[in-house]
Amino acid sequence: MLTAFPDGSRALVTGASRGIGLEFVRQLLGASQFVQVFAACRRPALAPQLAALASQEPRLRIVALDVADESQIEAAAREVAADTDRLHLVVNAAGVLHEAAAGMAPEKRLADVRADTLAASFAVNAFGPLLVAKHFERLLAHRDRAVFASISARVGSIGDNRLGGWYAYRGAKAAQNMFTKTLSVEWARSRRNVTCVALHPGTTDTDLSQPFQANVPPEKLFSVERTVRQLLGVIDGLVPGDTGRFLAWDGSEIPW
Ligand SMILES: NC(=O)c1ccc[n+]([C@@H]2O[C@H](COP(=O)([O-])OP(=O)(O)OC[C@H]3O[C@@H](n4cnc5c(N)ncnc54)[C@H](OP(=O)(O)O)[C@@H]3O)[C@@H](O)[C@H]2O)c1
């Protein structure tokens, strides 16, 4: 149960077509104090589960948004601003590790590194949340408590990197973390109502982790329901002093 968000709260979730983002939408709709949930996804026509939710739930509004395209972020912010002047929660869940159609796969070694897939990973994982902050900032410019949470990954921790590999994803998540921290410093001055964090969900059973699940013990592979319940618990418990932190699903601190 979410206790820190008052009645009349509004949320935006990116990457809402499937996986963790879709489950955030589902669980936020289960919290009666959320009167509107904006579910941003890049190809609404290819998001049948989201469409099914929307058909039963008038509080859900689907917004077309490819986070790799700044003009779409700007247009999505205008669209949301036509409906409301404030958001209380922004969850950046859109992310990419592999995409067969784009020839993107996590690199095992240096020879696998490619400029185009590095750029694609950075566009979604790193630049996306920062540009969402830029264009949605005006909807966070109010006095209510607000949370800006970017779903990062422990593999983006520089201090925790023992295995190597996955250059594009690790690098982009590390850059995302730096952007989150930098944003938290600016907003601690100018948007003091907003707590800005990077969150590690834990290994979660989604399309993203699917090819790498073989070596994950069952108790360490979370369902999306569990992951989002845990992350919402962390988000709900955040206090202003938490801004700029990189936290795991259990609330523990992860080294940058
Ligand atoms: N699953 C894990 O074990 C795990 C672990 C650590 C961190 N994470 C992070 O958690 C977040 C969610 O991942 P997931 O496991 O839910 O992955 P997923 O099931 O593969 O879903 C990824 C989501 O991101 C969206 N997306 C990708 N590129 C996009 C773009 N350019 N614009 C807008 N949306 C885009 C996808 O939309 P489409 O349907 O249009 O492709 C999809 O909704 C990611 O940031 C990921 O890095 C996941």
Short mmCIF file of C-alpha atoms and ligand atoms in Angstrom, two decimals:
data_model
loop_
_atom_site.label_atom_id
_atom_site.label_comp_id
_atom_site.label_asym_id
_atom_site.label_seq_id
_atom_site.Cartn_x
_atom_site.Cartn_y
_atom_site.Cartn_z
CA MET A 1 0.00 0.00 0.00
CA LEU A 2 1.31 3.43 -0.95
CA THR A 3 1.06 5.90 1.90
CA ALA A 4 3.21 8.85 0.81
CA PHE A 5 1.18 9.80 -2.26
CA PRO A 6 -1.96 11.82 -1.50
CA ASP A 7 -5.35 11.45 -3.13
CA GLY A 8 -5.33 13.07 -6.56
CA SER A 9 -1.80 11.87 -7.46
CA ARG A 10 -0.74 11.52 -11.08
CA ALA A 11 2.04 9.39 -12.57
CA LEU A 12 3.93 8.99 -15.83
CA VAL A 13 5.63 5.70 -16.72
CA THR A 14 7.87 5.30 -19.79
CA GLY A 15 8.48 1.91 -21.41
CA ALA A 16 4.94 0.94 -20.45
CA SER A 17 4.28 -1.56 -23.25
CA ARG A 18 5.65 -4.58 -21.38
CA GLY A 19 7.89 -5.82 -18.59
CA ILE A 20 8.56 -3.67 -15.54
CA GLY A 21 7.01 -0.50 -17.03
CA LEU A 22 3.70 -2.24 -17.80
CA GLU A 23 3.59 -3.66 -14.27
CA PHE A 24 4.21 -0.18 -12.79
CA VAL A 25 1.15 1.01 -14.70
CA ARG A 26 -0.89 -1.93 -13.42
CA GLN A 27 0.10 -1.49 -9.78
CA LEU A 28 -0.32 2.30 -9.84
CA LEU A 29 -3.84 1.80 -11.16
CA GLY A 30 -4.36 -0.50 -8.18
CA ALA A 31 -3.60 2.43 -5.86
CA SER A 32 -6.79 4.44 -5.56
CA GLN A 33 -5.03 7.74 -4.82
CA PHE A 34 -3.68 7.78 -8.39
CA VAL A 35 -6.38 9.51 -10.38
CA GLN A 36 -4.40 9.46 -13.63
CA VAL A 37 -1.62 7.27 -14.97
CA PHE A 38 0.06 8.27 -18.23
CA ALA A 39 1.55 5.20 -19.87
CA ALA A 40 4.18 6.20 -22.42
CA CYS A 41 5.15 3.66 -25.03
CA ARG A 42 6.82 3.99 -28.40
CA ARG A 43 4.45 1.80 -30.42
CA PRO A 44 0.96 1.81 -28.86
CA ALA A 45 -0.36 -0.35 -31.70
CA LEU A 46 2.10 -3.09 -30.64
CA ALA A 47 1.22 -2.95 -26.93
CA PRO A 48 -1.83 -5.23 -26.63
CA GLN A 49 -1.58 -5.72 -22.85
CA LEU A 50 -1.53 -1.97 -22.29
CA ALA A 51 -4.45 -1.50 -24.68
CA ALA A 52 -6.41 -4.17 -22.78
CA LEU A 53 -5.76 -2.35 -19.50
CA ALA A 54 -6.80 0.97 -21.04
CA SER A 55 -10.07 -0.48 -22.29
CA GLN A 56 -11.10 -1.22 -18.68
CA GLU A 57 -9.55 1.72 -16.90
CA PRO A 58 -10.55 5.35 -17.54
CA ARG A 59 -7.69 6.61 -15.34
CA LEU A 60 -5.16 5.22 -17.85
CA ARG A 61 -4.04 7.37 -20.75
CA ILE A 62 -1.65 5.97 -23.36
CA VAL A 63 0.89 8.43 -24.77
CA ALA A 64 3.07 7.67 -27.79
CA LEU A 65 6.70 8.20 -26.85
CA ASP A 66 9.98 6.92 -28.27
CA VAL A 67 12.46 8.15 -25.67
CA ALA A 68 15.24 8.14 -28.28
CA ASP A 69 13.50 10.99 -30.11
CA GLU A 70 13.58 14.32 -28.27
CA SER A 71 10.82 15.82 -30.44
CA GLN A 72 8.50 13.00 -29.31
CA ILE A 73 9.39 13.65 -25.67
CA GLU A 74 8.56 17.31 -26.14
CA ALA A 75 5.25 16.44 -27.86
CA ALA A 76 4.36 13.89 -25.14
CA ALA A 77 5.00 16.49 -22.43
CA ARG A 78 2.68 18.91 -24.24
CA GLU A 79 0.03 16.20 -24.51
CA VAL A 80 0.21 15.36 -20.79
CA ALA A 81 0.26 19.08 -19.88
CA ALA A 82 -3.01 19.50 -21.77
CA ASP A 83 -4.58 17.11 -19.22
CA THR A 84 -2.91 18.13 -15.99
CA ASP A 85 -0.58 20.74 -14.53
CA ARG A 86 1.20 18.29 -12.22
CA LEU A 87 2.80 14.88 -11.90
CA HIS A 88 3.70 13.29 -8.56
CA LEU A 89 5.66 10.35 -9.89
CA VAL A 90 7.74 9.84 -13.03
CA VAL A 91 9.15 6.35 -13.61
CA ASN A 92 11.66 5.99 -16.41
CA ALA A 93 11.35 2.28 -17.15
CA ALA A 94 12.18 2.34 -20.89
CA GLY A 95 15.48 0.57 -21.41
CA VAL A 96 17.26 -1.70 -23.84
CA LEU A 97 19.92 -4.40 -23.52
CA HIS A 98 19.41 -6.34 -26.73
CA GLU A 99 17.34 -5.81 -29.85
CA ALA A 100 17.74 -8.35 -32.64
CA ALA A 101 16.24 -6.10 -35.32
CA ALA A 102 18.88 -3.44 -34.59
CA GLY A 103 21.71 -6.00 -34.34
CA MET A 104 22.13 -5.07 -30.67
CA ALA A 105 23.41 -7.73 -28.28
CA PRO A 106 25.45 -7.38 -25.08
CA GLU A 107 29.13 -7.44 -25.99
CA LYS A 108 31.21 -10.32 -24.61
CA ARG A 109 34.50 -8.70 -25.59
CA LEU A 110 36.00 -5.52 -27.01
CA ALA A 111 35.85 -6.85 -30.58
CA ASP A 112 32.03 -6.92 -30.33
CA VAL A 113 31.79 -3.18 -29.63
CA ARG A 114 30.03 -1.17 -32.38
CA ALA A 115 29.49 2.56 -32.68
CA ASP A 116 25.86 2.20 -33.81
CA THR A 117 24.76 -0.05 -30.92
CA LEU A 118 26.69 2.06 -28.39
CA ALA A 119 24.80 5.12 -29.66
CA ALA A 120 21.45 3.30 -29.60
CA SER A 121 21.97 2.09 -26.03
CA PHE A 122 23.01 5.53 -24.81
CA ALA A 123 20.04 7.16 -26.60
CA VAL A 124 17.50 5.02 -24.74
CA ASN A 125 19.16 4.16 -21.42
CA ALA A 126 21.05 7.38 -20.70
CA PHE A 127 19.73 10.30 -22.75
CA GLY A 128 16.08 9.18 -22.52
CA PRO A 129 15.52 9.78 -18.77
CA LEU A 130 17.47 13.05 -18.88
CA LEU A 131 15.42 14.43 -21.77
CA VAL A 132 12.23 13.26 -20.07
CA ALA A 133 13.37 15.34 -17.06
CA LYS A 134 14.01 18.33 -19.33
CA HIS A 135 10.59 18.31 -21.00
CA PHE A 136 8.45 17.14 -18.08
CA GLU A 137 10.11 19.41 -15.50
CA ARG A 138 7.31 21.96 -15.70
CA LEU A 139 4.85 19.27 -14.56
CA LEU A 140 6.99 18.74 -11.46
CA ALA A 141 7.04 22.48 -10.69
CA HIS A 142 4.56 22.43 -7.80
CA ARG A 143 4.71 22.14 -4.03
CA ASP A 144 3.47 18.58 -3.59
CA ARG A 145 5.91 15.75 -2.90
CA ALA A 146 7.13 14.24 -6.16
CA VAL A 147 9.50 11.42 -7.13
CA PHE A 148 11.53 11.14 -10.33
CA ALA A 149 12.78 7.55 -10.47
CA SER A 150 14.95 6.10 -13.22
CA ILE A 151 15.22 2.34 -13.44
CA SER A 152 18.92 1.74 -13.67
CA ALA A 153 20.85 -1.52 -13.21
CA ARG A 154 23.49 -2.74 -10.82
CA VAL A 155 25.69 -3.53 -13.83
CA GLY A 156 25.88 0.24 -14.35
CA SER A 157 27.80 0.56 -11.08
CA ILE A 158 31.46 1.30 -11.80
CA GLY A 159 32.48 0.30 -8.26
CA ASP A 160 30.65 -3.02 -8.50
CA ASN A 161 31.95 -4.06 -11.95
CA ARG A 162 33.79 -7.33 -11.50
CA LEU A 163 32.74 -9.31 -14.57
CA GLY A 164 33.30 -6.82 -17.40
CA GLY A 165 31.56 -7.18 -20.79
CA TRP A 166 28.23 -5.55 -21.75
CA TYR A 167 30.06 -2.35 -22.69
CA ALA A 168 27.13 -0.43 -24.17
CA TYR A 169 24.60 -1.28 -21.46
CA ARG A 170 27.05 -0.82 -18.56
CA GLY A 171 28.32 2.45 -19.99
CA ALA A 172 24.85 3.80 -20.73
CA LYS A 173 23.51 2.89 -17.29
CA ALA A 174 26.59 4.47 -15.66
CA ALA A 175 25.89 7.62 -17.71
CA GLN A 176 22.22 7.45 -16.70
CA ASN A 177 23.35 7.30 -13.07
CA MET A 178 25.56 10.36 -13.50
CA PHE A 179 22.70 12.26 -15.13
CA THR A 180 20.39 11.28 -12.26
CA LYS A 181 22.92 12.50 -9.70
CA THR A 182 23.57 15.74 -11.58
CA LEU A 183 19.85 16.37 -11.93
CA SER A 184 19.35 15.75 -8.21
CA VAL A 185 21.93 18.44 -7.42
CA GLU A 186 20.16 20.97 -9.66
CA TRP A 187 16.69 20.08 -8.40
CA ALA A 188 17.82 20.21 -4.76
CA ARG A 189 18.12 23.95 -5.47
CA SER A 190 15.29 24.59 -7.90
CA ARG A 191 12.71 21.79 -7.41
CA ARG A 192 13.00 20.94 -3.75
CA ASN A 193 9.75 18.96 -3.79
CA VAL A 194 11.26 16.37 -6.17
CA THR A 195 13.28 13.40 -4.94
CA CYS A 196 15.36 12.05 -7.78
CA VAL A 197 16.79 8.52 -7.61
CA ALA A 198 18.27 5.67 -9.65
CA LEU A 199 16.80 2.27 -8.78
CA HIS A 200 18.04 -1.27 -9.43
CA PRO A 201 15.08 -3.64 -9.79
CA GLY A 202 16.92 -6.92 -9.24
CA THR A 203 16.99 -9.57 -11.95
CA THR A 204 13.41 -9.71 -13.16
CA ASP A 205 11.69 -12.17 -15.45
CA THR A 206 11.14 -10.03 -18.55
CA ASP A 207 12.14 -10.13 -22.22
CA LEU A 208 15.24 -8.13 -21.31
CA SER A 209 16.68 -10.73 -18.92
CA GLN A 210 15.22 -13.79 -20.67
CA PRO A 211 18.39 -14.84 -22.61
CA PHE A 212 20.51 -14.59 -19.44
CA GLN A 213 18.31 -16.36 -16.90
CA ALA A 214 19.93 -19.82 -17.10
CA ASN A 215 22.51 -19.09 -14.39
CA VAL A 216 20.19 -17.13 -12.12
CA PRO A 217 19.01 -19.15 -9.08
CA PRO A 218 15.18 -19.21 -8.99
CA GLU A 219 15.01 -17.27 -5.72
CA LYS A 220 16.99 -14.44 -7.33
CA LEU A 221 14.76 -14.15 -10.40
CA PHE A 222 11.87 -11.90 -9.46
CA SER A 223 8.45 -11.81 -11.08
CA VAL A 224 7.49 -8.38 -12.41
CA GLU A 225 4.78 -8.27 -9.76
CA ARG A 226 7.37 -8.71 -6.98
CA THR A 227 9.87 -6.29 -8.51
CA VAL A 228 7.39 -3.48 -8.90
CA ARG A 229 5.85 -4.06 -5.47
CA GLN A 230 9.36 -3.80 -3.99
CA LEU A 231 10.32 -0.73 -6.02
CA LEU A 232 7.06 1.04 -5.17
CA GLY A 233 7.83 0.30 -1.51
CA VAL A 234 11.24 1.98 -1.90
CA ILE A 235 9.70 4.93 -3.80
CA ASP A 236 6.96 5.33 -1.21
CA GLY A 237 9.50 5.48 1.61
CA LEU A 238 11.76 8.10 0.01
CA VAL A 239 12.37 11.30 1.94
CA PRO A 240 13.88 14.49 0.47
CA GLY A 241 17.31 13.58 1.87
CA ASP A 242 17.34 10.49 -0.37
CA THR A 243 17.62 12.56 -3.52
CA GLY A 244 20.63 11.63 -5.64
CA ARG A 245 20.91 8.08 -4.30
CA PHE A 246 21.32 4.81 -6.22
CA LEU A 247 19.18 2.24 -4.43
CA ALA A 248 18.43 -1.43 -4.94
CA TRP A 249 14.99 -3.09 -4.72
CA ASP A 250 15.48 -3.70 -0.99
CA GLY A 251 16.39 -0.08 -0.29
CA SER A 252 20.12 -0.81 0.09
CA GLU A 253 22.65 1.63 -1.35
CA ILE A 254 24.61 0.62 -4.47
CA PRO A 255 28.07 2.12 -5.03
CA TRP A 256 28.26 4.39 -8.04
N1 LIG B 1 14.72 -7.26 -16.23
C1 LIG B 1 15.80 -7.13 -15.51
O1 LIG B 1 16.35 -8.12 -14.96
C2 LIG B 1 16.42 -5.77 -15.30
C3 LIG B 1 17.56 -5.68 -14.47
C4 LIG B 1 18.13 -4.44 -14.26
C5 LIG B 1 17.58 -3.32 -14.85
N2 LIG B 1 16.49 -3.43 -15.67
C6 LIG B 1 15.96 -2.20 -16.26
O2 LIG B 1 14.57 -2.13 -16.05
C7 LIG B 1 13.95 -1.37 -17.10
C8 LIG B 1 12.78 -2.16 -17.67
O3 LIG B 1 13.31 -3.34 -18.26
P1 LIG B 1 12.42 -4.64 -18.53
O4 LIG B 1 13.13 -5.76 -17.88
O5 LIG B 1 11.02 -4.37 -18.23
O6 LIG B 1 12.65 -4.79 -20.10
P2 LIG B 1 11.66 -5.19 -21.30
O7 LIG B 1 10.64 -6.16 -20.83
O8 LIG B 1 12.57 -5.56 -22.41
O9 LIG B 1 10.92 -3.82 -21.61
C9 LIG B 1 11.64 -2.73 -22.09
C10 LIG B 1 10.68 -1.59 -22.28
O10 LIG B 1 11.43 -0.46 -22.75
C11 LIG B 1 10.77 0.01 -23.91
N3 LIG B 1 11.66 0.70 -24.82
C12 LIG B 1 12.79 0.25 -25.42
N4 LIG B 1 13.29 1.19 -26.24
C13 LIG B 1 12.45 2.26 -26.15
C14 LIG B 1 12.40 3.53 -26.75
N5 LIG B 1 13.33 3.93 -27.63
N6 LIG B 1 11.40 4.38 -26.41
C15 LIG B 1 10.44 4.00 -25.52
N7 LIG B 1 10.42 2.79 -24.94
C16 LIG B 1 11.41 1.95 -25.25
C17 LIG B 1 10.16 -1.22 -24.56
O11 LIG B 1 9.18 -0.83 -25.51
P3 LIG B 1 8.85 -1.72 -26.85
O12 LIG B 1 7.83 -2.75 -26.41
O13 LIG B 1 8.33 -0.71 -27.80
O14 LIG B 1 10.13 -2.35 -27.29
C18 LIG B 1 9.61 -1.90 -23.32
O15 LIG B 1 8.40 -1.28 -22.92
C19 LIG B 1 15.06 -1.09 -18.11
O16 LIG B 1 15.54 0.22 -17.93
C20 LIG B 1 16.13 -2.10 -17.76
O17 LIG B 1 17.40 -1.65 -18.13
C21 LIG B 1 15.89 -4.63 -15.91
#
